[in-house]
Structure formats: structure tokens, C-alpha cells
Amino acid sequence: YDDPSYFKTFADRNGAPNFSIFTGEEDALAKVLAGFSADVMHPCNYSVNRFVNAKVAAEIDVSRLSHWKDVFPALQTADGVVMDGKVVMAPADWGNASIAYRPDLVDEDFKKNESWKIFYDDKYAGKVAMLDNELCITLGLMFEGMAYKDAVSVVGDKLKATADTWGKKCIANSRFLWTDATEVNQALASGEIVAAYAWNDTIKNLTDQGIPVAYARPKEGYFTWYCGLTLLNSGKTDKALAYDFIDAWLSPETGKTLIEGSGLGHSNTKSFEVADKQAVAKMGFTDPIQHMKDGTLFAQVSDEVQTEYNKVWGDIKALKQ
């Protein structure tokens, strides 16, 4: 997302901004709280509350965004976009989180019964890669019959017990816990791994290379998300530049780049009008609201729950190192 093609109108006028790449939203929050100065960041619907609660996110004045009027109306008011009646994130990109796998390298039984349990199956130990995220634990709770909406709020002894079983198994079986999608793409392409937690862009990347790849619809469900741009009050530059950058991200031209280049959706309704029709058709969806209803939308959790999850996840990860 530091490629100028995602904010071309801004780059044409001002040049490319300075970027700091974070491994995850919790990493980004820690940096900002430690004094790192940034004007804009790119969080997601399930994490923006962390920045709002920490009082480092500023309200966005949508009257300063020329493309706001073309954002899907339901996204303009979606949870994580609006908090306490204030717009705190300008939604931009959206898509899936599921299992990308090599159909030529996995067993037939998995293809007939796609499941997140592939990350916990010793048959695939060392041949899978999970995101560096506590989802390893949440999935375990779901395998035990708990609904996702309840699983994400589990704390205390139950959380620790699940981490000690399902969480540790997921970590042990993963060849690596990834933070960089490029690493996953390369490992799947080479056959180093046969399956990975992945977003839509991995499917687009491997398909374009002519590498056989499939995107699972796990029996437990696939996940959906939307991300966007948030103003930070730690910024020291002219706010007009920050708004210009956000507005560039909301443009239909950026949406065209996302759809055609990554297979990801975009918040601007006009993006689907200007993008290549074949690329839109390959996405399999054009309406973010219906798409999110069909999947399981990643949820926000309270600061207290997230802090406990962070500690438990960090503790069991340390055992692998």
C-alpha cells in the first residue's frame, strides 16, 4: 500500500509520503503511544477502536473528502467507521480472509471438506503458514462449538487453556507465522507450504503466475473485513495534506487499481464502473454489505480483552522461538 498507484492524485501533486510499515495494528498502536509521529494510518474495522480508545485517533471531517459522497452508504455508517457518532475511519479496501491452498499438493479429503483444522492437522505439520495472530486460539474455541462472536471475548482460564491446546498446536504446525503477504505468496508458489491463511490478493498473485491455487470456503466459515484511513492526532504536517492523501485513497482510480491488481474490493461505488469488467467478475462480489453478510465479519473487542489476548498469544509464541 506504499505504492503511489494507490494514491496517485496525491503523489502527482505532493510526491510520495514517508511510510512506516507495521506488522500488525497492535504494533502500530504501540509505536504511536511510544511517541512515534504519524499523520495517517491504515487500520481495519476490528482494530480502529483501539486507537480511538487510546485517544490517538482524530475525528474525520468528511466535508473535506470529495469522494465521500460516492462511498457505499452502508460503509459510511458502519461499525468501526463511526464511533460515538464521529467518523474515525474513511473506509477504503475490503475483502476476505480464508485458506489459500495448492489443490495439486493437498489431499483429496481436504478439498472435499475444506476446514480451518488443516492448521491443526499433524499430516500438514510444517506445510502450512498461519498469520501471526491470536486467531489460532479463537478458531480452537470455534472447533469446540462456540460461536465466533462469543469466542472473541473469552478471557481467563478458558482462554489460557485453549491457547495451551489449540493455540500451541497451530503454532507448532506452522512453518512460519507470517506478517508479510509476499512471504506467503512465495512459499505457496514454491510448494514450501501447501496452505496458508491469506487474503484475496494471494489468489490473484498466484493465478497470474499460472500457479494452481484455490481459495477455501471452510465449513466453519470464511472471514471478512474492511480497512481504511484514520487521522492521528500525533501528526505534525498540514492537515490539508492528510485529507488529500485520504481522499486519493477513496478515488475510483484507486479502486480500479485494487480490483484489477489485487482482487480486493473498494469503498467507492464508482470503482466498479471504471474497473475491468472481467476483473470485477473474477472477484465474485461487488456489494460489500452482502459480501460481509455471507461471511463472518472480524469483530472489535474491548481493550481489556485484546490486552489479555495479546499477552496469552505472546506467551505461547515465545515457546516456538
Coordinates of C-alpha atoms in Angstrom, one line a residue:
Y1 CA 0.0 0.0 0.0
D2 CA 3.0 2.3 -0.1
D3 CA 2.9 2.1 -4.0
P4 CA 2.0 5.5 -5.3
S5 CA -0.6 3.9 -7.6
Y6 CA -2.9 3.7 -4.6
F7 CA -2.8 7.5 -4.0
K8 CA -1.9 8.8 -7.5
T9 CA -3.6 12.1 -7.3
F10 CA -1.8 12.9 -4.0
A11 CA 1.6 11.7 -5.4
D12 CA 1.2 13.7 -8.6
R13 CA 0.7 16.9 -6.5
N14 CA 2.9 16.3 -3.5
G15 CA 5.2 13.3 -4.2
A16 CA 5.2 10.1 -2.1
P17 CA 4.9 10.5 1.7
N18 CA 7.2 8.8 4.2
F19 CA 5.9 5.4 5.3
S20 CA 6.4 3.3 8.4
I21 CA 5.3 -0.3 7.9
F22 CA 3.8 -2.1 10.8
T23 CA 3.5 -5.9 11.3
G24 CA 0.0 -5.5 12.9
E25 CA -2.3 -2.9 14.3
E26 CA -1.1 -3.6 17.9
D27 CA 2.4 -2.9 16.7
A28 CA 1.3 0.4 15.2
L29 CA -0.6 1.4 18.3
A30 CA 2.5 0.7 20.5
K31 CA 4.6 2.8 18.2
V32 CA 2.2 5.8 18.3
L33 CA 1.8 5.5 22.1
A34 CA 5.6 5.5 22.4
G35 CA 5.8 8.8 20.7
F36 CA 6.1 8.0 17.0
S37 CA 4.7 10.8 15.0
A38 CA 2.4 9.9 12.1
D39 CA -0.4 11.7 10.3
V40 CA -2.5 8.9 8.8
M41 CA -2.6 5.2 9.4
H42 CA -4.4 2.3 7.8
P43 CA -6.3 0.2 10.4
C44 CA -9.3 -2.1 9.9
N45 CA -12.8 -2.3 11.3
Y46 CA -11.8 -4.6 14.1
S47 CA -8.9 -2.5 15.4
V48 CA -9.7 1.1 14.9
N49 CA -11.4 1.2 18.3
R50 CA -8.0 0.6 19.9
F51 CA -6.8 3.9 18.5
V52 CA -9.9 5.8 19.4
N53 CA -9.9 4.5 23.0
A54 CA -6.2 5.4 23.3
K55 CA -7.2 8.9 22.2
V56 CA -4.7 9.0 19.4
A57 CA -7.3 9.0 16.6
A58 CA -9.0 12.2 15.5
E59 CA -12.4 12.8 14.0
I60 CA -12.5 13.0 10.2
D61 CA -14.4 15.9 8.7
V62 CA -15.9 14.2 5.7
S63 CA -16.8 17.5 4.1
R64 CA -13.1 17.7 3.2
L65 CA -13.3 14.5 1.2
S66 CA -14.5 15.0 -2.3
H67 CA -15.1 11.2 -2.9
W68 CA -17.0 10.6 0.4
K69 CA -20.4 11.0 -1.4
D70 CA -19.6 8.0 -3.6
V71 CA -18.7 5.7 -0.7
F72 CA -21.2 2.8 -0.3
P73 CA -23.8 4.4 2.1
A74 CA -23.7 1.4 4.4
L75 CA -20.0 1.7 4.8
Q76 CA -20.3 5.4 5.6
T77 CA -22.1 4.4 8.8
A78 CA -20.5 1.0 9.5
D79 CA -19.2 0.0 12.9
G80 CA -15.5 1.0 13.1
V81 CA -16.1 3.8 10.5
V82 CA -18.3 5.6 13.0
M83 CA -17.8 5.5 16.8
D84 CA -19.7 7.6 19.3
G85 CA -21.3 9.5 16.4
K86 CA -18.0 10.5 14.8
V87 CA -16.4 9.3 11.6
V88 CA -13.0 7.9 12.7
M89 CA -12.1 5.8 9.6
A90 CA -12.6 6.5 5.9
P91 CA -13.3 3.0 4.6
A92 CA -11.2 2.1 1.5
D93 CA -10.4 -1.6 0.9
W94 CA -12.3 -4.7 1.8
G95 CA -12.1 -8.5 1.2
N96 CA -11.8 -11.9 2.7
A97 CA -9.6 -13.9 5.0
S98 CA -9.6 -17.6 4.3
I99 CA -7.3 -20.5 3.4
A100 CA -5.3 -20.3 0.1
Y101 CA -4.1 -23.8 -0.8
R102 CA -2.4 -25.7 -3.6
P103 CA -5.0 -28.1 -4.9
D104 CA -2.2 -30.1 -6.5
L105 CA -0.4 -30.6 -3.2
V106 CA -3.2 -31.2 -0.6
D107 CA -5.1 -34.5 -0.1
E108 CA -8.4 -35.1 -1.8
D109 CA -10.1 -35.3 1.6
F110 CA -9.3 -31.7 2.4
K111 CA -10.6 -30.5 -1.0
K112 CA -13.9 -32.3 -0.3
N113 CA -14.1 -31.0 3.3
E114 CA -12.3 -27.6 3.5
S115 CA -11.7 -26.7 7.1
W116 CA -9.5 -24.4 9.2
K117 CA -8.5 -27.6 11.0
I118 CA -5.8 -28.0 8.4
F119 CA -3.6 -25.8 10.6
Y120 CA -4.0 -28.3 13.5
D121 CA -3.6 -31.5 11.4
D122 CA -0.3 -33.2 12.0
K123 CA -0.4 -34.5 8.5
Y124 CA 0.3 -30.9 7.4
A125 CA 2.8 -30.0 10.1
G126 CA 5.5 -27.8 8.6
K127 CA 3.5 -27.4 5.4
V128 CA 1.1 -24.6 6.5
A129 CA 1.5 -21.0 7.5
M130 CA -0.8 -19.1 9.8
L131 CA -1.0 -15.3 10.2
D132 CA 0.9 -14.1 13.3
N133 CA -2.4 -13.5 15.1
E134 CA -4.4 -14.9 18.0
L135 CA -7.0 -16.2 15.6
C136 CA -5.2 -19.5 16.2
I137 CA -6.8 -19.5 19.6
T138 CA -10.2 -18.2 18.5
L139 CA -10.5 -21.0 15.9
G140 CA -9.9 -23.5 18.7
L141 CA -12.8 -22.2 20.6
M142 CA -15.0 -22.4 17.5
F143 CA -14.0 -26.0 16.9
E144 CA -15.3 -26.7 20.4
G145 CA -18.7 -25.4 19.4
M146 CA -18.5 -21.7 20.4
A147 CA -19.8 -19.1 18.0
Y148 CA -17.2 -16.6 16.7
K149 CA -19.0 -13.6 18.4
D150 CA -18.6 -15.3 21.8
A151 CA -15.2 -16.8 21.1
V152 CA -13.5 -13.5 20.6
S153 CA -14.5 -12.3 24.1
V154 CA -13.3 -15.3 26.1
V155 CA -10.7 -14.5 28.8
G156 CA -9.2 -16.0 31.9
D157 CA -8.6 -19.7 32.5
K158 CA -10.7 -20.8 29.4
L159 CA -8.5 -18.6 27.1
K160 CA -5.3 -19.9 28.6
A161 CA -6.5 -23.5 28.4
T162 CA -7.4 -23.1 24.7
A163 CA -4.1 -21.4 24.0
D164 CA -2.3 -24.3 25.6
T165 CA -4.0 -26.8 23.3
W166 CA -5.3 -25.4 20.0
G167 CA -3.1 -22.3 20.0
K168 CA 0.2 -24.2 20.6
K169 CA -0.8 -26.8 18.0
C170 CA -1.4 -24.2 15.4
I171 CA 1.9 -22.5 16.1
A172 CA 3.8 -25.8 16.2
N173 CA 2.4 -26.9 12.8
S174 CA 3.0 -23.6 11.1
R175 CA 6.2 -23.5 9.1
F176 CA 6.2 -19.8 10.0
L177 CA 3.8 -17.2 11.4
W178 CA 3.6 -14.6 8.7
T179 CA 3.4 -10.8 8.8
D180 CA 4.3 -10.2 5.2
A181 CA 2.0 -11.5 2.4
T182 CA 4.9 -11.6 0.0
E183 CA 6.4 -14.3 2.1
V184 CA 3.3 -16.4 1.9
N185 CA 2.9 -15.9 -1.8
Q186 CA 6.5 -17.1 -2.4
A187 CA 6.1 -20.1 -0.1
L188 CA 2.9 -21.2 -1.8
A189 CA 4.4 -20.7 -5.2
S190 CA 7.4 -22.8 -4.5
G191 CA 5.5 -25.5 -2.7
E192 CA 7.3 -24.9 0.5
I193 CA 3.9 -24.8 2.1
V194 CA 0.6 -26.2 0.7
A195 CA -1.9 -24.0 2.6
A196 CA -1.9 -20.6 4.3
Y197 CA -4.2 -18.0 5.9
A198 CA -4.5 -15.5 3.1
W199 CA -6.3 -12.5 1.6
N200 CA -7.7 -12.2 -1.9
D201 CA -4.5 -10.8 -3.3
T202 CA -2.7 -14.0 -2.7
I203 CA -5.1 -15.8 -5.0
K204 CA -4.7 -13.1 -7.7
N205 CA -0.9 -13.1 -7.4
L206 CA -0.6 -16.9 -7.8
T207 CA -3.2 -17.2 -10.5
D208 CA -1.4 -14.5 -12.5
Q209 CA 1.7 -16.6 -12.3
G210 CA -0.1 -19.7 -13.6
I211 CA 0.3 -21.5 -10.3
P212 CA -2.6 -23.7 -9.2
V213 CA -4.3 -22.2 -6.2
A214 CA -7.7 -22.4 -4.6
Y215 CA -9.5 -20.2 -2.0
A216 CA -11.3 -22.3 0.5
R217 CA -14.9 -21.8 1.8
P218 CA -14.2 -23.6 5.1
K219 CA -17.1 -25.4 6.8
E220 CA -16.6 -23.1 9.8
G221 CA -16.9 -20.1 7.6
Y222 CA -14.6 -17.6 6.0
F223 CA -13.9 -14.1 7.5
T224 CA -14.5 -10.7 6.0
W225 CA -13.0 -7.3 6.8
Y226 CA -12.9 -3.7 5.7
C227 CA -10.0 -1.3 6.3
G228 CA -9.4 2.4 5.7
L229 CA -7.6 5.6 6.7
T230 CA -7.6 7.2 10.1
L231 CA -6.3 10.6 11.1
L232 CA -3.9 10.5 14.0
N233 CA -3.5 13.5 16.4
S234 CA 0.2 12.8 16.6
G235 CA 0.7 14.3 13.1
K236 CA 2.7 17.4 12.6
T237 CA 2.1 18.1 8.9
D238 CA -0.5 20.3 7.4
K239 CA -3.9 18.6 7.9
A240 CA -4.8 19.6 4.3
L241 CA -2.2 17.2 3.1
A242 CA -3.5 14.4 5.3
Y243 CA -7.0 14.9 3.9
D244 CA -5.6 15.0 0.4
F245 CA -4.0 11.6 1.0
I246 CA -7.1 10.1 2.4
D247 CA -9.2 11.5 -0.5
A248 CA -6.8 10.0 -3.0
W249 CA -7.3 6.6 -1.4
L250 CA -11.1 6.9 -1.8
S251 CA -10.9 7.7 -5.5
P252 CA -12.4 5.4 -8.1
E253 CA -8.9 5.2 -9.8
T254 CA -7.5 3.7 -6.6
G255 CA -10.4 1.3 -6.5
K256 CA -9.7 0.3 -10.1
T257 CA -6.1 -0.5 -9.1
L258 CA -7.2 -2.5 -6.1
I259 CA -9.8 -4.5 -8.1
E260 CA -7.6 -5.2 -11.1
G261 CA -4.3 -5.6 -9.3
S262 CA -5.2 -7.3 -6.0
G263 CA -8.7 -8.7 -6.4
L264 CA -9.8 -6.7 -3.4
G265 CA -12.9 -4.6 -3.1
H266 CA -13.1 -0.8 -2.8
S267 CA -15.4 1.5 -0.9
N268 CA -16.2 3.8 -3.8
T269 CA -19.2 2.6 -5.8
K270 CA -17.7 4.1 -9.0
S271 CA -14.7 1.9 -8.7
F272 CA -16.7 -1.0 -10.0
E273 CA -17.8 1.1 -13.0
V274 CA -14.3 2.0 -14.2
A275 CA -12.6 -1.3 -13.3
D276 CA -12.1 -4.0 -15.9
K277 CA -15.4 -6.0 -16.1
Q278 CA -13.5 -9.3 -16.2
A279 CA -11.6 -8.4 -13.1
V280 CA -14.8 -7.4 -11.3
A281 CA -16.4 -10.7 -12.4
K282 CA -13.5 -12.7 -11.1
M283 CA -13.9 -11.2 -7.6
G284 CA -17.3 -12.9 -7.3
F285 CA -18.8 -10.0 -5.4
T286 CA -19.5 -6.3 -5.9
D287 CA -21.5 -5.4 -2.9
P288 CA -19.5 -5.1 0.4
I289 CA -22.6 -5.3 2.6
Q290 CA -23.9 -8.5 1.1
H291 CA -20.4 -9.9 1.0
M292 CA -19.9 -9.3 4.7
K293 CA -23.3 -10.9 5.5
D294 CA -22.2 -14.0 3.6
G295 CA -19.1 -14.3 5.7
T296 CA -18.1 -13.7 9.3
L297 CA -17.0 -10.1 9.9
F298 CA -14.0 -9.7 12.1
A299 CA -15.2 -8.1 15.3
Q300 CA -13.9 -5.4 17.6
V301 CA -13.3 -6.4 21.1
S302 CA -12.7 -4.3 24.3
D303 CA -9.3 -3.1 25.2
E304 CA -9.3 -5.4 28.2
V305 CA -10.0 -8.5 26.1
Q306 CA -7.4 -7.5 23.5
T307 CA -4.8 -6.9 26.1
E308 CA -5.3 -10.3 27.6
Y309 CA -5.3 -11.9 24.1
N310 CA -2.0 -10.1 23.3
K311 CA -0.3 -11.4 26.4
V312 CA -1.5 -15.0 26.0
W313 CA -0.6 -15.1 22.3
G314 CA 2.8 -13.6 23.0
D315 CA 3.5 -16.2 25.7
I316 CA 2.7 -19.2 23.6
K317 CA 4.5 -17.8 20.6
A318 CA 7.7 -17.3 22.7
L319 CA 7.8 -21.1 23.2
K320 CA 8.4 -21.6 19.4
Q321 CA 11.3 -19.2 19.2

